[in-house]
Amino acid sequence: MPPQHGPHRARIAFSDSAAKQLENITSEADIHALDRALVVISVDPDIGEALPGDTAGPQLRQYTDDLEAVRILYFVTALRTVVVVAYIEV
């Protein structure tokens, strides 16, 4: 029997501003919380709520994990293979 593979995950990429925010996170607990939230988004990019706004470009979404106190603003590329993180709040 062939090996079973898990669900396809979207690749996570960071905007320049989100990458700078990421550099400033030094707490191990915050890094762990952010990692968990990013895994959730990579498995199911539709999990976040759509934010109202312009429909000309990609739909900006917000994922909030109240338990981990993480908020991520992101959008998903047209082929749904990449999630681009625009803003991180831990």
mmCIF file of N, CA and C in Angstrom:
data_model
loop_
_atom_site.group_PDB
_atom_site.id
_atom_site.type_symbol
_atom_site.label_atom_id
_atom_site.label_comp_id
_atom_site.label_asym_id
_atom_site.label_seq_id
_atom_site.Cartn_x
_atom_site.Cartn_y
_atom_site.Cartn_z
ATOM 1 N N MET A 1 0.849 -1.168 0.000
ATOM 2 C CA MET A 1 0.000 0.000 0.000
ATOM 3 C C MET A 1 0.900 1.239 0.000
ATOM 4 N N PRO A 2 0.628 2.224 -0.887
ATOM 5 C CA PRO A 2 1.469 3.427 -0.929
ATOM 6 C C PRO A 2 1.312 4.244 0.354
ATOM 7 N N PRO A 3 2.365 5.002 0.717
ATOM 8 C CA PRO A 3 2.283 5.809 1.934
ATOM 9 C C PRO A 3 1.222 6.900 1.806
ATOM 10 N N GLN A 4 0.570 7.185 2.902
ATOM 11 C CA GLN A 4 -0.446 8.247 2.938
ATOM 12 C C GLN A 4 0.238 9.586 3.219
ATOM 13 N N HIS A 5 -0.070 10.556 2.436
ATOM 14 C CA HIS A 5 0.476 11.894 2.638
ATOM 15 C C HIS A 5 -0.586 12.769 3.281
ATOM 16 N N GLY A 6 -0.128 13.714 4.081
ATOM 17 C CA GLY A 6 -1.056 14.653 4.705
ATOM 18 C C GLY A 6 -1.602 15.626 3.683
ATOM 19 N N PRO A 7 -2.466 16.520 4.118
ATOM 20 C CA PRO A 7 -3.041 17.501 3.196
ATOM 21 C C PRO A 7 -1.961 18.433 2.645
ATOM 22 N N HIS A 8 -2.162 18.883 1.418
ATOM 23 C CA HIS A 8 -1.239 19.834 0.803
ATOM 24 C C HIS A 8 -1.293 21.147 1.578
ATOM 25 N N ARG A 9 -0.142 21.674 1.900
ATOM 26 C CA ARG A 9 -0.080 22.947 2.617
ATOM 27 C C ARG A 9 0.373 24.050 1.683
ATOM 28 N N ALA A 10 -0.206 25.211 1.871
ATOM 29 C CA ALA A 10 0.234 26.381 1.124
ATOM 30 C C ALA A 10 1.581 26.823 1.694
ATOM 31 N N ARG A 11 2.406 27.381 0.856
ATOM 32 C CA ARG A 11 3.691 27.919 1.297
ATOM 33 C C ARG A 11 3.430 29.291 1.917
ATOM 34 N N ILE A 12 4.152 29.606 2.990
ATOM 35 C CA ILE A 12 4.006 30.894 3.660
ATOM 36 C C ILE A 12 5.117 31.822 3.192
ATOM 37 N N ALA A 13 4.758 33.025 2.788
ATOM 38 C CA ALA A 13 5.723 34.063 2.423
ATOM 39 C C ALA A 13 5.371 35.312 3.229
ATOM 40 N N PHE A 14 6.330 36.182 3.409
ATOM 41 C CA PHE A 14 6.108 37.387 4.202
ATOM 42 C C PHE A 14 6.361 38.631 3.364
ATOM 43 N N SER A 15 5.493 39.618 3.521
ATOM 44 C CA SER A 15 5.753 40.914 2.918
ATOM 45 C C SER A 15 6.976 41.507 3.622
ATOM 46 N N ASP A 16 7.564 42.545 3.061
ATOM 47 C CA ASP A 16 8.727 43.169 3.688
ATOM 48 C C ASP A 16 8.411 43.670 5.094
ATOM 49 N N SER A 17 7.240 44.288 5.257
ATOM 50 C CA SER A 17 6.896 44.819 6.577
ATOM 51 C C SER A 17 6.656 43.699 7.589
ATOM 52 N N ALA A 18 6.038 42.595 7.160
ATOM 53 C CA ALA A 18 5.823 41.465 8.068
ATOM 54 C C ALA A 18 7.157 40.804 8.418
ATOM 55 N N ALA A 19 8.088 40.747 7.472
ATOM 56 C CA ALA A 19 9.411 40.177 7.751
ATOM 57 C C ALA A 19 10.133 41.008 8.804
ATOM 58 N N LYS A 20 9.986 42.330 8.733
ATOM 59 C CA LYS A 20 10.599 43.199 9.751
ATOM 60 C C LYS A 20 9.952 42.974 11.114
ATOM 61 N N GLN A 21 8.630 42.810 11.127
ATOM 62 C CA GLN A 21 7.947 42.516 12.384
ATOM 63 C C GLN A 21 8.446 41.199 12.959
ATOM 64 N N LEU A 22 8.632 40.221 12.096
ATOM 65 C CA LEU A 22 9.101 38.908 12.510
ATOM 66 C C LEU A 22 10.485 38.990 13.153
ATOM 67 N N GLU A 23 11.350 39.815 12.608
ATOM 68 C CA GLU A 23 12.694 39.990 13.155
ATOM 69 C C GLU A 23 12.666 40.528 14.583
ATOM 70 N N ASN A 24 11.629 41.279 14.917
ATOM 71 C CA ASN A 24 11.542 41.901 16.241
ATOM 72 C C ASN A 24 10.904 41.006 17.298
ATOM 73 N N ILE A 25 10.434 39.849 16.907
ATOM 74 C CA ILE A 25 9.846 38.923 17.877
ATOM 75 C C ILE A 25 10.972 38.107 18.497
ATOM 76 N N THR A 26 11.164 38.259 19.799
ATOM 77 C CA THR A 26 12.279 37.581 20.468
ATOM 78 C C THR A 26 11.820 36.560 21.498
ATOM 79 N N SER A 27 10.615 36.653 21.951
ATOM 80 C CA SER A 27 10.102 35.735 22.963
ATOM 81 C C SER A 27 9.854 34.356 22.355
ATOM 82 N N GLU A 28 10.369 33.316 23.006
ATOM 83 C CA GLU A 28 10.140 31.946 22.545
ATOM 84 C C GLU A 28 8.647 31.613 22.523
ATOM 85 N N ALA A 29 7.923 32.081 23.508
ATOM 86 C CA ALA A 29 6.481 31.817 23.569
ATOM 87 C C ALA A 29 5.766 32.476 22.392
ATOM 88 N N ASP A 30 6.152 33.702 22.042
ATOM 89 C CA ASP A 30 5.537 34.393 20.911
ATOM 90 C C ASP A 30 5.872 33.695 19.597
ATOM 91 N N ILE A 31 7.109 33.244 19.453
ATOM 92 C CA ILE A 31 7.514 32.530 18.236
ATOM 93 C C ILE A 31 6.728 31.233 18.102
ATOM 94 N N HIS A 32 6.579 30.519 19.201
ATOM 95 C CA HIS A 32 5.822 29.262 19.189
ATOM 96 C C HIS A 32 4.354 29.521 18.814
ATOM 97 N N ALA A 33 3.759 30.553 19.398
ATOM 98 C CA ALA A 33 2.361 30.894 19.105
ATOM 99 C C ALA A 33 2.203 31.270 17.637
ATOM 100 N N LEU A 34 3.133 32.047 17.107
ATOM 101 C CA LEU A 34 3.075 32.446 15.707
ATOM 102 C C LEU A 34 3.237 31.233 14.792
ATOM 103 N N ASP A 35 4.175 30.351 15.114
ATOM 104 C CA ASP A 35 4.370 29.137 14.313
ATOM 105 C C ASP A 35 3.091 28.313 14.234
ATOM 106 N N ARG A 36 2.429 28.151 15.367
ATOM 107 C CA ARG A 36 1.185 27.367 15.386
ATOM 108 C C ARG A 36 0.128 28.016 14.493
ATOM 109 N N ALA A 37 -0.003 29.326 14.561
ATOM 110 C CA ALA A 37 -0.996 30.034 13.747
ATOM 111 C C ALA A 37 -0.661 29.916 12.259
ATOM 112 N N LEU A 38 0.611 30.007 11.910
ATOM 113 C CA LEU A 38 1.008 29.901 10.507
ATOM 114 C C LEU A 38 0.743 28.502 9.953
ATOM 115 N N VAL A 39 0.919 27.483 10.772
ATOM 116 C CA VAL A 39 0.608 26.116 10.335
ATOM 117 C C VAL A 39 -0.887 25.987 10.051
ATOM 118 N N VAL A 40 -1.703 26.552 10.932
ATOM 119 C CA VAL A 40 -3.155 26.498 10.741
ATOM 120 C C VAL A 40 -3.537 27.147 9.412
ATOM 121 N N ILE A 41 -2.967 28.304 9.132
ATOM 122 C CA ILE A 41 -3.283 29.018 7.889
ATOM 123 C C ILE A 41 -2.762 28.253 6.678
ATOM 124 N N SER A 42 -1.579 27.657 6.788
ATOM 125 C CA SER A 42 -1.024 26.934 5.637
ATOM 126 C C SER A 42 -1.860 25.706 5.280
ATOM 127 N N VAL A 43 -2.475 25.077 6.276
ATOM 128 C CA VAL A 43 -3.318 23.904 6.030
ATOM 129 C C VAL A 43 -4.676 24.316 5.465
ATOM 130 N N ASP A 44 -5.220 25.415 5.961
ATOM 131 C CA ASP A 44 -6.545 25.883 5.525
ATOM 132 C C ASP A 44 -6.532 27.396 5.343
ATOM 133 N N PRO A 45 -6.091 27.887 4.174
ATOM 134 C CA PRO A 45 -5.996 29.329 3.947
ATOM 135 C C PRO A 45 -7.331 30.074 4.078
ATOM 136 N N ASP A 46 -8.453 29.368 3.997
ATOM 137 C CA ASP A 46 -9.758 30.024 4.108
ATOM 138 C C ASP A 46 -10.218 30.181 5.553
ATOM 139 N N ILE A 47 -9.412 29.760 6.501
ATOM 140 C CA ILE A 47 -9.831 29.785 7.902
ATOM 141 C C ILE A 47 -10.055 31.205 8.419
ATOM 142 N N GLY A 48 -9.307 32.146 7.945
ATOM 143 C CA GLY A 48 -9.465 33.527 8.406
ATOM 144 C C GLY A 48 -10.704 34.169 7.824
ATOM 145 N N GLU A 49 -11.143 35.216 8.469
ATOM 146 C CA GLU A 49 -12.320 35.929 7.966
ATOM 147 C C GLU A 49 -11.905 36.961 6.932
ATOM 148 N N ALA A 50 -12.707 37.080 5.894
ATOM 149 C CA ALA A 50 -12.439 38.059 4.846
ATOM 150 C C ALA A 50 -12.704 39.459 5.391
ATOM 151 N N LEU A 51 -11.791 40.370 5.096
ATOM 152 C CA LEU A 51 -11.971 41.756 5.522
ATOM 153 C C LEU A 51 -12.614 42.543 4.393
ATOM 154 N N PRO A 52 -13.512 43.450 4.734
ATOM 155 C CA PRO A 52 -14.150 44.243 3.678
ATOM 156 C C PRO A 52 -13.121 45.145 3.009
ATOM 157 N N GLY A 53 -13.298 45.360 1.735
ATOM 158 C CA GLY A 53 -12.373 46.241 1.022
ATOM 159 C C GLY A 53 -12.501 46.081 -0.469
ATOM 160 N N ASP A 54 -11.487 46.528 -1.158
ATOM 161 C CA ASP A 54 -11.440 46.509 -2.613
ATOM 162 C C ASP A 54 -11.385 45.070 -3.120
ATOM 163 N N THR A 55 -12.195 44.755 -4.102
ATOM 164 C CA THR A 55 -12.208 43.404 -4.660
ATOM 165 C C THR A 55 -11.334 43.291 -5.906
ATOM 166 N N ALA A 56 -10.608 44.360 -6.261
ATOM 167 C CA ALA A 56 -9.766 44.328 -7.459
ATOM 168 C C ALA A 56 -8.549 43.434 -7.269
ATOM 169 N N GLY A 57 -8.005 43.390 -6.077
ATOM 170 C CA GLY A 57 -6.822 42.583 -5.815
ATOM 171 C C GLY A 57 -7.179 41.372 -4.979
ATOM 172 N N PRO A 58 -6.161 40.707 -4.469
ATOM 173 C CA PRO A 58 -6.433 39.555 -3.603
ATOM 174 C C PRO A 58 -7.207 39.975 -2.350
ATOM 175 N N GLN A 59 -8.073 39.111 -1.877
ATOM 176 C CA GLN A 59 -8.896 39.387 -0.690
ATOM 177 C C GLN A 59 -8.027 39.308 0.563
ATOM 178 N N LEU A 60 -7.979 40.386 1.302
ATOM 179 C CA LEU A 60 -7.245 40.399 2.559
ATOM 180 C C LEU A 60 -8.064 39.661 3.604
ATOM 181 N N ARG A 61 -7.400 38.786 4.354
ATOM 182 C CA ARG A 61 -8.064 37.963 5.368
ATOM 183 C C ARG A 61 -7.392 38.201 6.704
ATOM 184 N N GLN A 62 -8.132 37.924 7.764
ATOM 185 C CA GLN A 62 -7.606 38.054 9.116
ATOM 186 C C GLN A 62 -7.816 36.745 9.865
ATOM 187 N N TYR A 63 -6.735 36.225 10.440
ATOM 188 C CA TYR A 63 -6.841 35.044 11.293
ATOM 189 C C TYR A 63 -6.465 35.476 12.698
ATOM 190 N N THR A 64 -7.341 35.191 13.650
ATOM 191 C CA THR A 64 -7.092 35.534 15.043
ATOM 192 C C THR A 64 -7.213 34.275 15.883
ATOM 193 N N ASP A 65 -6.187 34.018 16.670
ATOM 194 C CA ASP A 65 -6.200 32.917 17.623
ATOM 195 C C ASP A 65 -6.189 33.555 19.010
ATOM 196 N N ASP A 66 -7.362 33.622 19.629
ATOM 197 C CA ASP A 66 -7.476 34.285 20.926
ATOM 198 C C ASP A 66 -6.740 33.534 22.028
ATOM 199 N N LEU A 67 -6.664 32.222 21.906
ATOM 200 C CA LEU A 67 -5.963 31.425 22.909
ATOM 201 C C LEU A 67 -4.465 31.749 22.916
ATOM 202 N N GLU A 68 -3.884 31.857 21.729
ATOM 203 C CA GLU A 68 -2.450 32.148 21.608
ATOM 204 C C GLU A 68 -2.176 33.646 21.522
ATOM 205 N N ALA A 69 -3.206 34.464 21.433
ATOM 206 C CA ALA A 69 -3.081 35.922 21.304
ATOM 207 C C ALA A 69 -2.261 36.301 20.062
ATOM 208 N N VAL A 70 -2.672 35.747 18.926
ATOM 209 C CA VAL A 70 -2.003 36.009 17.652
ATOM 210 C C VAL A 70 -3.038 36.540 16.667
ATOM 211 N N ARG A 71 -2.635 37.543 15.890
ATOM 212 C CA ARG A 71 -3.477 38.077 14.816
ATOM 213 C C ARG A 71 -2.596 38.216 13.582
ATOM 214 N N ILE A 72 -3.071 37.662 12.474
ATOM 215 C CA ILE A 72 -2.309 37.696 11.234
ATOM 216 C C ILE A 72 -3.220 38.186 10.116
ATOM 217 N N LEU A 73 -2.748 39.177 9.371
ATOM 218 C CA LEU A 73 -3.439 39.633 8.167
ATOM 219 C C LEU A 73 -2.690 39.047 6.979
ATOM 220 N N TYR A 74 -3.418 38.469 6.040
ATOM 221 C CA TYR A 74 -2.775 37.784 4.929
ATOM 222 C C TYR A 74 -3.686 37.745 3.721
ATOM 223 N N PHE A 75 -3.109 37.374 2.588
ATOM 224 C CA PHE A 75 -3.911 37.072 1.407
ATOM 225 C C PHE A 75 -3.342 35.827 0.753
ATOM 226 N N VAL A 76 -4.173 35.184 -0.032
ATOM 227 C CA VAL A 76 -3.818 33.931 -0.686
ATOM 228 C C VAL A 76 -3.666 34.202 -2.173
ATOM 229 N N THR A 77 -2.619 33.647 -2.777
ATOM 230 C CA THR A 77 -2.408 33.855 -4.213
ATOM 231 C C THR A 77 -3.497 33.153 -5.025
ATOM 232 N N ALA A 78 -3.581 33.517 -6.292
ATOM 233 C CA ALA A 78 -4.641 33.007 -7.165
ATOM 234 C C ALA A 78 -4.641 31.481 -7.268
ATOM 235 N N LEU A 79 -3.495 30.865 -7.273
ATOM 236 C CA LEU A 79 -3.426 29.408 -7.382
ATOM 237 C C LEU A 79 -3.531 28.718 -6.028
ATOM 238 N N ARG A 80 -3.691 29.504 -4.973
ATOM 239 C CA ARG A 80 -3.898 28.995 -3.620
ATOM 240 C C ARG A 80 -2.724 28.169 -3.105
ATOM 241 N N THR A 81 -1.534 28.466 -3.623
ATOM 242 C CA THR A 81 -0.360 27.724 -3.185
ATOM 243 C C THR A 81 0.519 28.519 -2.232
ATOM 244 N N VAL A 82 0.305 29.824 -2.180
ATOM 245 C CA VAL A 82 1.127 30.680 -1.329
ATOM 246 C C VAL A 82 0.228 31.593 -0.524
ATOM 247 N N VAL A 83 0.523 31.683 0.762
ATOM 248 C CA VAL A 83 -0.127 32.635 1.653
ATOM 249 C C VAL A 83 0.890 33.732 1.940
ATOM 250 N N VAL A 84 0.552 34.970 1.636
ATOM 251 C CA VAL A 84 1.451 36.086 1.883
ATOM 252 C C VAL A 84 0.978 36.813 3.128
ATOM 253 N N VAL A 85 1.818 36.807 4.147
ATOM 254 C CA VAL A 85 1.487 37.454 5.411
ATOM 255 C C VAL A 85 1.842 38.932 5.291
ATOM 256 N N ALA A 86 0.871 39.788 5.580
ATOM 257 C CA ALA A 86 1.068 41.218 5.464
ATOM 258 C C ALA A 86 1.316 41.882 6.816
ATOM 259 N N TYR A 87 0.808 41.289 7.888
ATOM 260 C CA TYR A 87 0.902 41.922 9.206
ATOM 261 C C TYR A 87 0.834 40.845 10.280
ATOM 262 N N ILE A 88 1.654 41.013 11.311
ATOM 263 C CA ILE A 88 1.694 40.060 12.423
ATOM 264 C C ILE A 88 1.509 40.819 13.726
ATOM 265 N N GLU A 89 0.681 40.297 14.590
ATOM 266 C CA GLU A 89 0.495 40.877 15.922
ATOM 267 C C GLU A 89 0.510 39.725 16.933
ATOM 268 N N VAL A 90 1.521 39.732 17.783
ATOM 269 C CA VAL A 90 1.632 38.681 18.797
ATOM 270 C C VAL A 90 1.689 39.351 20.156
#
